[in-house]
Every structure is written in C-alpha cells, then in structure tokens.
Amino acid sequence: MSSKFREDFDTSRFTKFLFDMRIQEELPEWPPLHVQKRKSRRTRIILLLCLLIIVLLFLIANVIFLNIRVLSVQPATPSSTSLSVNAQQCLSQYTLNAPSSPSSYPCSTCLPILQAVPLSSNSQNAQQIINAIQFCGLRAIFDTANSQGQASLGWVNDVKFCAWNGVTCDSSGSVANLQLTFPGVPSSLPNELGALTGLKSLQVIGGNSIPAGALPSSFTNLTDLSNLHIEATSITQLPDNLFSSLTAITTLTLIRNPTMGSSLPSSLTQLPLQNLVINSQSLTNPLPTLSSSPAFQASLKLLDLSSTSLTGSIPNTISSFASLTQLLLSNNNLQPPFPSNFPPSLQILNLQNNTGLSGTLPSSLCNSTLLTSCELGSTGLIGGCGLCQFS
C-alpha cells in the first residue's frame, strides 16, 4: 500500500471518528423504553392509592359528622334512662296514643306509676309527666260523673285539659282553678282528685244528692288550695284534721250541705282565714271558739253564719276580731246577752230575723264612722242609732 493511500485512509478514519464523537456529544442518552413504561405505571398506581385514601378519609369524616349532628338535634323522647320500663310505657302511651284516644289511656294503672316518678331527676320529661297526672286526675271526675252532664262540658274529647269547661290553668300549664257545677259533677269526689296538687281554687256546686260521701283521703294533697267552695252536696262531715294539711286556705264557703254535720273541724281555727261563709246548714254555735282563735283574731275579715240555726249568744270576745269588716248572723235563734262591743273595723252588721235577741246597742256601734250598713229588723234590740235599722 502506497504511503499516499495509507495517509488518505487514516485521514478518512480519523474524520469519521471525530464525526461520530460529535454526534454522541450532541444527542442525549435515552433510557430503554421498557424501563420508562414501568416507572409511569408505578406513578399512576401511587396516585390512585392516594386518591382512594383521600376519598375513604372524606367518607369516614362525613359519617362521623352526620352522627354527631343527629345526636345534637335529635328531639327529646318520652323515655329516659332514669325512668322505669313501666313509667316509660305510660309516658309513651300518653304522648303518642292519648291525643287521638284519650278515653282509652290506662289511668288506673299509669297514674300511681307516674306519681312515683321523682320529677327532679327527670327534668326532660317533667312537663309531660305532670300533664299525664293532671289528665288522669280530671278524667277520674269524668268517669264518675253524670255522663250526659259531663259530656256537655267537652271533657275527655282530647288531652288539652286546660281548655275544658270549668278548668283554668296557670302559666306553667298546671290546673289552678276547678269549677264543677251540676249536672257536670261526679257522684262522689274521686281519690284521683288529689293528683291536682297545683290546685288553688275548687268550687263544687252539686245537685243536693250528689256529690255524696266523704272527701277522699288524697284531698290533703291539695296543699296549695286557697279557696274551697262546697255547695248543695251530700258530702259528709269534714275530717277534724283536714286543715292541718290545707294550711293555705284563706276562703272557706259551705252552703246547703245538710249531711256535713253541725260542728266545724277543730283544725280550722289554726288557719289565717280571711273569709268564712257557712249558710243554710245547721251549726252548733262556733262563735266562742272562733273569736278565741289568735289566728282568726288577726286575719278574719268576713264572717257569715246566716241561716245556720245558731243558738246561744254572741260572745263579748267578738270584738277581738281586729280585721273583721262584715258580720252576718241573720236568720238564726241567737239569744241575749248582747255584746257590749263590736270589732272597731266593722262596716256591715246583719242580725235580722233573730227574734229572741234582745238588749241595747252599744255606743261604740252607734258612733262608728266605718259602719255603712246595720240591719237589725225582727229582733228585740232597742236603742236604734246611726245607720242601724229595725225594720
């Protein structure tokens, strides 16, 4: 090989070598294709797993939030963990069933059960328990009453007892005033009446023969009672210790109750009574006892014992009634001696139709500046003065 050929050949090989080197420097080095595909699939899997975890976390958080929200806004139910099973059933029946079928509610079973529930530990259900108890107390009156007369009052058509005729409730929804008038009166006052512990005024105007019998033993539960009116009934004698429990009474009215007896309960004189009205039923003269009571001396304002067949005399202690404004003793059989003084606060005096009463009017009565009415007709009294009339 000639030197010229060898030189040209070497130059060509060297030029190709440089050219190849330059190409390699300018072009990037690419990884194998199967390696890149494996990395892309792994990335997608990781991304999908992350997305799945995020979705699961969101769903779990959403369930927890919904459960908390339901618990926080869930309405109160009649049941309570502190209620017995029987009490829960009674309360549920009253809440769910009684509104549509009030006469079917099992008061005879549920009333004693609910009365035994301590309301202080069941504040959530307290009002509904009270409502059920009061409903049963009133329905017992309906159940023992003249059905036609009581139906006319609109009772037991629903459980909205505050709207029943003769029933008045206070601002808390408790029965405060109850007026029973013939023919809408029971044959006898039921023991369930004592369930109305918030009662402040009770008026019973019967049909002479009904209500009859004794007051129920639960009557002493009515410790808030301030006004008791019993008229035209056959109720028997009031228990002697009745007013040892009913200490809030300020007005007692007894009219035409012939079977009630002629003596008043001894516990009556313990009351700070303001008004005592007993008419048209026989009494053994209670004036000496009443006028000697310290409680009566301080509080009594009205004393009406008209038409009670009183005998004996008006005691001098009658003047001890420091607050008395009305003394009504007409249509009786009072006898002398006539008292020498009357209460200084007296405004109205009625002694008419006591034909056996005689004597002279005291000057303190004649000179009273507070007296506005003085009826002495059909008596043997003399010495008329001032406002006192003898005819």
Coordinates of N, CA and C in Angstrom, one line a residue, residues 215 228 230 235-243 252 254 260-261 263-265:
L215 N -115.0 13.2 101.8 CA -113.9 13.7 101.0 C -112.8 12.6 100.9
L228 N -111.9 27.1 98.9 CA -112.7 25.9 98.9 C -114.1 26.3 99.0
I230 N -117.9 24.5 98.7 CA -118.7 23.3 98.6 C -120.2 23.7 98.8
I235 N -122.1 15.7 100.8 CA -120.8 15.3 101.4 C -120.9 15.3 102.9
T236 N -120.3 14.3 103.5 CA -120.4 14.1 104.9 C -119.4 14.9 105.7
Q237 N -119.4 14.8 107.0 CA -118.6 15.7 107.8 C -117.1 15.8 107.4
L238 N -116.6 17.0 107.5 CA -115.2 17.2 107.1 C -114.3 16.6 108.2
P239 N -113.2 16.0 107.8 CA -112.3 15.4 108.8 C -111.8 16.5 109.8
D240 N -111.6 16.1 111.1 CA -111.3 17.1 112.1 C -109.9 17.7 111.8
N241 N -109.0 16.9 111.2 CA -107.6 17.4 111.0 C -107.4 17.9 109.6
L242 N -108.5 18.1 108.8 CA -108.4 18.4 107.4 C -107.5 19.7 107.2
F243 N -107.6 20.7 108.0 CA -107.0 21.9 107.8 C -105.6 22.0 108.4
L252 N -113.2 29.9 102.9 CA -113.9 28.6 103.1 C -115.4 28.9 103.0
L254 N -119.2 27.0 102.7 CA -120.0 25.8 102.9 C -121.5 26.2 102.9
M260 N -123.3 17.4 106.3 CA -121.9 17.7 106.7 C -121.8 17.7 108.2
G261 N -122.8 17.7 109.0 CA -122.7 17.8 110.4 C -122.8 19.2 110.9
S263 N -120.8 20.5 113.5 CA -119.5 21.0 114.1 C -118.5 21.2 113.0
L264 N -117.6 22.2 113.2 CA -116.5 22.5 112.3 C -115.3 21.8 112.8
P265 N -114.4 21.4 111.8 CA -113.1 20.8 112.2 C -112.3 21.7 113.1

